[in-house]
Short mmCIF file of N, CA, C and O in Angstrom, two decimals:
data_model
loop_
_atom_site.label_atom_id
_atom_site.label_comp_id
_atom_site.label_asym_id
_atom_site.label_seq_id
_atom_site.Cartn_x
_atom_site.Cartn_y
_atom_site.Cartn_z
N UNK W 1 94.22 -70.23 31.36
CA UNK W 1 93.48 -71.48 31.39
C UNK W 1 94.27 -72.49 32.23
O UNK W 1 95.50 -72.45 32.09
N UNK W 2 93.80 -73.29 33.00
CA UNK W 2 94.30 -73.90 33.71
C UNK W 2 93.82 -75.58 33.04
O UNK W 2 92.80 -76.02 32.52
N UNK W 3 95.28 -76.21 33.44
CA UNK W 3 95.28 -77.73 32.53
C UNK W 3 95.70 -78.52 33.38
O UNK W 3 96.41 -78.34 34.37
N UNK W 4 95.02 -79.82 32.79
CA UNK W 4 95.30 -81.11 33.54
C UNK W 4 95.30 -82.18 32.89
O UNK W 4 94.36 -82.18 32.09
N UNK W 5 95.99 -83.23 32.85
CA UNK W 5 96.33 -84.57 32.14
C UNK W 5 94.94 -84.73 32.05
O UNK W 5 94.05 -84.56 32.88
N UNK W 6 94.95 -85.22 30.48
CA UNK W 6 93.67 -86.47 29.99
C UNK W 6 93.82 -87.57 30.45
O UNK W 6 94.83 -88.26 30.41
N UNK W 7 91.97 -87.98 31.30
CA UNK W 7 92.41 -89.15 31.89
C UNK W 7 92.58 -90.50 30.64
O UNK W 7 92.84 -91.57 31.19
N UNK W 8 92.46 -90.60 28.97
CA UNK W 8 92.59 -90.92 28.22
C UNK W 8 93.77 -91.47 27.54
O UNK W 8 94.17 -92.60 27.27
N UNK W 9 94.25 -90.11 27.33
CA UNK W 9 95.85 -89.83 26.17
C UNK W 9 96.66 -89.68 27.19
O UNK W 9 97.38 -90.55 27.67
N UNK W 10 96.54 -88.28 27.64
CA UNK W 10 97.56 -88.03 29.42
C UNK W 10 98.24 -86.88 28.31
O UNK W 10 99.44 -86.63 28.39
N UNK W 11 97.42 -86.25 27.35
CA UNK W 11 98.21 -84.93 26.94
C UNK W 11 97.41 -84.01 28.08
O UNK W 11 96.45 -84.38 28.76
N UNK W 12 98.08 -82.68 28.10
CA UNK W 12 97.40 -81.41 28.45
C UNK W 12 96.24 -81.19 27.91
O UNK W 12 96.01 -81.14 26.70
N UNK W 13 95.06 -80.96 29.30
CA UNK W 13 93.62 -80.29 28.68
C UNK W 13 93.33 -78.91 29.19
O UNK W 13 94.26 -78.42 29.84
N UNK W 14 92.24 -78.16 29.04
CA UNK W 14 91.83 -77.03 29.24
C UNK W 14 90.01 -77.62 29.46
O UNK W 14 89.59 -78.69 29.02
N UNK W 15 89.35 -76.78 30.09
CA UNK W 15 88.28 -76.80 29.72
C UNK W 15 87.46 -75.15 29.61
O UNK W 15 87.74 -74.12 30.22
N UNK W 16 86.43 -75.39 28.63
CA UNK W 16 85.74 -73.91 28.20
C UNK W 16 84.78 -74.50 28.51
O UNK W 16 84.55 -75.71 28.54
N UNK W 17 83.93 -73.30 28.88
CA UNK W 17 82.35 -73.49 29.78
C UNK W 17 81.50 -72.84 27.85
O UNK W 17 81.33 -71.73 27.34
N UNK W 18 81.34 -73.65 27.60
CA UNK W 18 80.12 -73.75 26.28
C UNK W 18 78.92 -72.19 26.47
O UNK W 18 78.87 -71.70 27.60
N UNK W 19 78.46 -71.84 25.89
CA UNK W 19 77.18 -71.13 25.90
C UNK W 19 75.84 -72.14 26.16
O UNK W 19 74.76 -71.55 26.19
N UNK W 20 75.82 -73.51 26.33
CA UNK W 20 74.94 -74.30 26.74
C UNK W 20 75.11 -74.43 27.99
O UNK W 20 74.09 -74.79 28.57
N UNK W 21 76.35 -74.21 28.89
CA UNK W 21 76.78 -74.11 30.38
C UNK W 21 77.42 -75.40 30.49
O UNK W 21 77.76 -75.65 31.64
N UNK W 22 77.82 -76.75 29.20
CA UNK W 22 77.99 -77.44 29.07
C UNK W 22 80.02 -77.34 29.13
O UNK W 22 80.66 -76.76 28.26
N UNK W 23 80.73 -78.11 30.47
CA UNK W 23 82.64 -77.68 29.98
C UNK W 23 82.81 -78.67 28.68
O UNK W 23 82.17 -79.72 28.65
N UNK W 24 83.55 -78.36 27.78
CA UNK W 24 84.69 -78.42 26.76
C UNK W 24 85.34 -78.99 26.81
O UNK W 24 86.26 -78.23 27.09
N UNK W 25 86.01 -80.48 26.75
CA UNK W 25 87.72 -80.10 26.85
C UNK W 25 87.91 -79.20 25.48
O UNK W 25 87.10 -78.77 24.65
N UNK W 26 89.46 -79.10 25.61
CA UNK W 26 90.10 -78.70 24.49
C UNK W 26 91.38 -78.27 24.83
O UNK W 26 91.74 -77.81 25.92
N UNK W 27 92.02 -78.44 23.88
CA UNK W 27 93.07 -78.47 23.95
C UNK W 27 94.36 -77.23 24.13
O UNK W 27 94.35 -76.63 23.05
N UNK W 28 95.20 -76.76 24.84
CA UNK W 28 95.03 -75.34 25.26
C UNK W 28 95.92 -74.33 24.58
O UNK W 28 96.28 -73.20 24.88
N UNK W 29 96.09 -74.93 23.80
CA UNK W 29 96.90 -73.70 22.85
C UNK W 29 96.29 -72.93 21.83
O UNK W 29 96.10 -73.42 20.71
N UNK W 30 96.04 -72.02 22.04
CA UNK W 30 95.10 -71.00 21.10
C UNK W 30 95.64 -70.66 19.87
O UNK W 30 96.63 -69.95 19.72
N UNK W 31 94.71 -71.39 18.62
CA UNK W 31 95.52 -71.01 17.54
C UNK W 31 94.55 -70.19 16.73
O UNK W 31 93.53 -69.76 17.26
N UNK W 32 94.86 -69.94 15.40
CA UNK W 32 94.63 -69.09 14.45
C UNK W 32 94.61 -69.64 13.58
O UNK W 32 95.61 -70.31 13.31
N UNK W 33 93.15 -69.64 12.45
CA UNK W 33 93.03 -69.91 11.10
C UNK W 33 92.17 -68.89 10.42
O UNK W 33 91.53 -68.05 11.04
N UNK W 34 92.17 -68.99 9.22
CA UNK W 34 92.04 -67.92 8.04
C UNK W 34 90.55 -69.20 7.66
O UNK W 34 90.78 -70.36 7.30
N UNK W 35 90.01 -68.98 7.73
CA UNK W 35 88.53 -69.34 7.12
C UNK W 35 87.02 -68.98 6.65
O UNK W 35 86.31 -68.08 7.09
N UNK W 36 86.76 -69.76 5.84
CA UNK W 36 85.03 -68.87 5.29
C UNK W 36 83.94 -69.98 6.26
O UNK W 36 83.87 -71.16 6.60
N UNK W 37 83.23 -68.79 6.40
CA UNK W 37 82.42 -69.18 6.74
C UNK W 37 80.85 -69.71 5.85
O UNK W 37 80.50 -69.33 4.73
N UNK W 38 80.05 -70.78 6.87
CA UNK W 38 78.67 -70.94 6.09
C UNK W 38 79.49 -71.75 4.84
O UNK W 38 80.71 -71.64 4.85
N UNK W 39 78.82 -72.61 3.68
CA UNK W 39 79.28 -73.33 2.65
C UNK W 39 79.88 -72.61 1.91
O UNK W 39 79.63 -72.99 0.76
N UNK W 40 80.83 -71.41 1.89
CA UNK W 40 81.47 -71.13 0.59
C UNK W 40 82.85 -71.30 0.71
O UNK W 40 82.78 -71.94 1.75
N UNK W 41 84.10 -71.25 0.48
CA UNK W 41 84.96 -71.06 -0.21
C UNK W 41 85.02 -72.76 -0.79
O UNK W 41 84.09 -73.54 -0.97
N UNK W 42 86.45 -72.96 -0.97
CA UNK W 42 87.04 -74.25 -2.18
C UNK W 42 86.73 -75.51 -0.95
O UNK W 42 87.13 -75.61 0.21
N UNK W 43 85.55 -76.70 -2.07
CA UNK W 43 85.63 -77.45 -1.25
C UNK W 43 86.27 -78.97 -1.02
O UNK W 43 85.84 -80.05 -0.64
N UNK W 44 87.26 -78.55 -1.37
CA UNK W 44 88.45 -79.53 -0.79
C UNK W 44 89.78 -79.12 -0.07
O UNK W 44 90.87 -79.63 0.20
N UNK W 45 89.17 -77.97 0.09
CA UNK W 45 89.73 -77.27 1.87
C UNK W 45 88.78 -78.24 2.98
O UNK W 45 87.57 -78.47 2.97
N UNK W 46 89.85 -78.69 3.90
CA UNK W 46 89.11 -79.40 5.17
C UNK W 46 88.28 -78.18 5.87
O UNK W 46 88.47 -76.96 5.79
N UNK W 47 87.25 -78.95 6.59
CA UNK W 47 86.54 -78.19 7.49
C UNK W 47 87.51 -77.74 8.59
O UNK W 47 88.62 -78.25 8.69
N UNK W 48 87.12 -76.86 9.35
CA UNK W 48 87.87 -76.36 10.93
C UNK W 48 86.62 -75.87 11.75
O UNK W 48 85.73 -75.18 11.26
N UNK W 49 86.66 -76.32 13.08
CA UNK W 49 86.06 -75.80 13.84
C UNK W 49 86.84 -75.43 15.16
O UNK W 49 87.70 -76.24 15.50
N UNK W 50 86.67 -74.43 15.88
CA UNK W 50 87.09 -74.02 17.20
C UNK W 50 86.10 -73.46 17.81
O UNK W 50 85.07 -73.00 17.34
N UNK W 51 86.61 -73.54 19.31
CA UNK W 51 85.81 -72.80 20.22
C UNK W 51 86.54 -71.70 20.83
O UNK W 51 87.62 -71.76 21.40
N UNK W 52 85.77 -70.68 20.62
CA UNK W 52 85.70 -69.45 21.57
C UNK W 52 86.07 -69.17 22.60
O UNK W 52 85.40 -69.90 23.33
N UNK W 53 87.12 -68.23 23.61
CA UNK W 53 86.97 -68.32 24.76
C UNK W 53 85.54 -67.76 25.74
O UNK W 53 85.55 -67.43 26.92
N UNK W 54 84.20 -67.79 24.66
CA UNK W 54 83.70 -66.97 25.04
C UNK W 54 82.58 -68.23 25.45
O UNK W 54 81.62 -67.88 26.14
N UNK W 55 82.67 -69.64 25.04
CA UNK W 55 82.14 -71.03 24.64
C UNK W 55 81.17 -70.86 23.47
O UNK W 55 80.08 -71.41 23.36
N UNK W 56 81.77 -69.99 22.57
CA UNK W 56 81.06 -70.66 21.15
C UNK W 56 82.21 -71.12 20.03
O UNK W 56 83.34 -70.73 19.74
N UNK W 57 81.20 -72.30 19.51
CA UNK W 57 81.52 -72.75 18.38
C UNK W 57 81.30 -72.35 16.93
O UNK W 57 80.29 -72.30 16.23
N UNK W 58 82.88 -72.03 16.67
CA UNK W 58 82.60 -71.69 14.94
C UNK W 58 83.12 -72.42 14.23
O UNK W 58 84.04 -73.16 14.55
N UNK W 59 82.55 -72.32 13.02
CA UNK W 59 82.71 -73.66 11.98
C UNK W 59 82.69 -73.25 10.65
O UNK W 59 81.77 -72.54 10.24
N UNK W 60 83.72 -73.65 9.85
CA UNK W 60 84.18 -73.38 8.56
C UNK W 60 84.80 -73.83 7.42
O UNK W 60 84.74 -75.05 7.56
N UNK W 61 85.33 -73.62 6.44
CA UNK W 61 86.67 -74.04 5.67
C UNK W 61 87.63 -72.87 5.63
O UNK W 61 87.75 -71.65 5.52
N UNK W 62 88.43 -74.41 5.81
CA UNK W 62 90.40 -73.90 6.06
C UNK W 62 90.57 -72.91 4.84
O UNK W 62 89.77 -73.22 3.96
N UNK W 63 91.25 -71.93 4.54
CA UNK W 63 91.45 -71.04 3.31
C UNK W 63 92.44 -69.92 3.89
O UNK W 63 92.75 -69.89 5.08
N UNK W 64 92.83 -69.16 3.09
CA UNK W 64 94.10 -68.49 2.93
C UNK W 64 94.26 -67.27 2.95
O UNK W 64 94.04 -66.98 1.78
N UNK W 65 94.51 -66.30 3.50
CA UNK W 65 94.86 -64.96 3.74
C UNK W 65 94.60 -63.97 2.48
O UNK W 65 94.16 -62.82 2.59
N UNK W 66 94.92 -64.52 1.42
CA UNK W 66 94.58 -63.96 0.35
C UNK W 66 92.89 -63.90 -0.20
O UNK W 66 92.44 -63.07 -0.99
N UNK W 67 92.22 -64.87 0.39
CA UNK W 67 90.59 -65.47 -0.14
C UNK W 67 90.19 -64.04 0.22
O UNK W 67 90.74 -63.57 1.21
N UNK W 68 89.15 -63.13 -0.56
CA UNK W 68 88.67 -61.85 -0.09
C UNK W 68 87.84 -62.42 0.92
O UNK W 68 87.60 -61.83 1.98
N UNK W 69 87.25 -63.88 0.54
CA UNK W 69 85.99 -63.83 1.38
C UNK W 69 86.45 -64.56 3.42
O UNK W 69 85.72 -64.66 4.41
N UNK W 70 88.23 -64.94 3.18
CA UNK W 70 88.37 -65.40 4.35
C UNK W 70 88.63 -64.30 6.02
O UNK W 70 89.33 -63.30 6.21
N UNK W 71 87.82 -64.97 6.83
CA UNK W 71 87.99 -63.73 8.30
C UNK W 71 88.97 -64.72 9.07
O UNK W 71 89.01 -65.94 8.88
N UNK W 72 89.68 -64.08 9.89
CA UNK W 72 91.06 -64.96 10.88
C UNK W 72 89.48 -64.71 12.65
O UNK W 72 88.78 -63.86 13.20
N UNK W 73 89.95 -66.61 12.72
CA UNK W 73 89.36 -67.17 13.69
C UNK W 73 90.36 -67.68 14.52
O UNK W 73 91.28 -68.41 14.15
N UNK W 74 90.09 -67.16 15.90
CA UNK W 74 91.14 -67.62 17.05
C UNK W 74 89.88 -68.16 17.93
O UNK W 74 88.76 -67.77 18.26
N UNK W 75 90.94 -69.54 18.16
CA UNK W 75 89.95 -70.62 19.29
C UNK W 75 90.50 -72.15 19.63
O UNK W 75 91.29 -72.53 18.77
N UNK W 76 90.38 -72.62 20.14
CA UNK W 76 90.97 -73.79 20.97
C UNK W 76 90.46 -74.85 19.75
O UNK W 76 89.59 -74.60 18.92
N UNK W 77 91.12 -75.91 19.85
CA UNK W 77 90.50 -77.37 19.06
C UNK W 77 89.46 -77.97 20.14
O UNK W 77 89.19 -77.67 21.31
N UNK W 78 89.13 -78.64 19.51
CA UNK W 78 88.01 -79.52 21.18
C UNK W 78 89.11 -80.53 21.02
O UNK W 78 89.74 -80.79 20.00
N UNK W 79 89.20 -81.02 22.12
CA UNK W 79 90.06 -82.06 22.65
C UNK W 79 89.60 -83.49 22.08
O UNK W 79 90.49 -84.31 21.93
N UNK W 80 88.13 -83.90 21.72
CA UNK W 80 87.53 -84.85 21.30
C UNK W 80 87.86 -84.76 20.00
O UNK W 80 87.37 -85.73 19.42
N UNK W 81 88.46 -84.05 19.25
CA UNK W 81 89.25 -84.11 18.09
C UNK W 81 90.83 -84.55 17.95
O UNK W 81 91.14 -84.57 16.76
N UNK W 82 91.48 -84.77 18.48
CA UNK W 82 92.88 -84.61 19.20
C UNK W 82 93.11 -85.97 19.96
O UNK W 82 93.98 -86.57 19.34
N UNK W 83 92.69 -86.72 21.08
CA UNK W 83 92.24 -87.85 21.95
C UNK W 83 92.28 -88.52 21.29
O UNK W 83 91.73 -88.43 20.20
N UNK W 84 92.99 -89.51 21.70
CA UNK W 84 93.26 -90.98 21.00
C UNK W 84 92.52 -91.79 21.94
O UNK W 84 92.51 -93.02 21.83
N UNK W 85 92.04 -91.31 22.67
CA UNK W 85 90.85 -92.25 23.50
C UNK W 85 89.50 -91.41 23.47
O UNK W 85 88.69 -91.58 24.38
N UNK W 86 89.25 -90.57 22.50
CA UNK W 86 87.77 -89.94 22.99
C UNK W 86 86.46 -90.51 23.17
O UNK W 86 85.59 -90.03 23.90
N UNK W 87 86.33 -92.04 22.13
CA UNK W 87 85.07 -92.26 22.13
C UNK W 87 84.79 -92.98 23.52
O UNK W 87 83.97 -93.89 23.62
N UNK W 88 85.44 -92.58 24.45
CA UNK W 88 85.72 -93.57 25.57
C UNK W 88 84.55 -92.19 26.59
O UNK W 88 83.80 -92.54 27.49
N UNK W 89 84.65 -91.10 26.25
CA UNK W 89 83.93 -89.96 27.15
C UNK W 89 83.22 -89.43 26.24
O UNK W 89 82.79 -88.32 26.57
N UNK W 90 82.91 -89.80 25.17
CA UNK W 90 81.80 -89.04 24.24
C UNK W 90 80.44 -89.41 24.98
O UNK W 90 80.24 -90.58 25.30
N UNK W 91 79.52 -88.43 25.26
CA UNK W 91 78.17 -88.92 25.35
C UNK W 91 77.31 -89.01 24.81
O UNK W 91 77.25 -88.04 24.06
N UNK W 92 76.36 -89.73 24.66
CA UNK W 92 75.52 -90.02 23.24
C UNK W 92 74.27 -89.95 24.01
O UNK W 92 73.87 -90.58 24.99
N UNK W 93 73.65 -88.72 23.08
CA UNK W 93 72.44 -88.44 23.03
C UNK W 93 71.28 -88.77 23.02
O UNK W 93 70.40 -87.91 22.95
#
């Protein structure tokens, strides 16, 4: 992935091309979480969402290696999570 200063914060970005054909930022270090998907596990586990290198978005609660019902999700943060200037490039619908 190739990165470039936020014209915002001025951290490192990435961008992912969405399954809408819509780019991403996000942020470029690919991490890993243990989460359920759809409304079940404990809910005062925070939500997590990442994107795909494939540009989809999955969405879940945070949970623990041990949960039978948790699957390990690898995917970027969106950068509009992260940005201390995002609402500055959010577009509104």
């Amino acid at each position: 992935m190739t990165t470039t200063p936020c014209r915002g914060c001025g951290n490192e970005i990435g961008f992912i091309t969405m399954t809408s054909n819509v780019k991403m930022p996000v942020d470029p270090e690919l991490v890993t979480e243990w989460v359920v998907f759809g409304f079940g596990g404990p809910s005062d586990q925070p939500r997590v969402s990442l994107v795909s290198e494939k540009g989809e978005l999955r969405q879940g609660r945070r949970s623990t290696l041990t949960d039978p019902a948790a699957e390990r999700l690898e995917g970027y943060i969106s950068h509009f999570a992260t940005c201390t200037a995002a609402e500055r490039f959010r577009q509104r619908g």
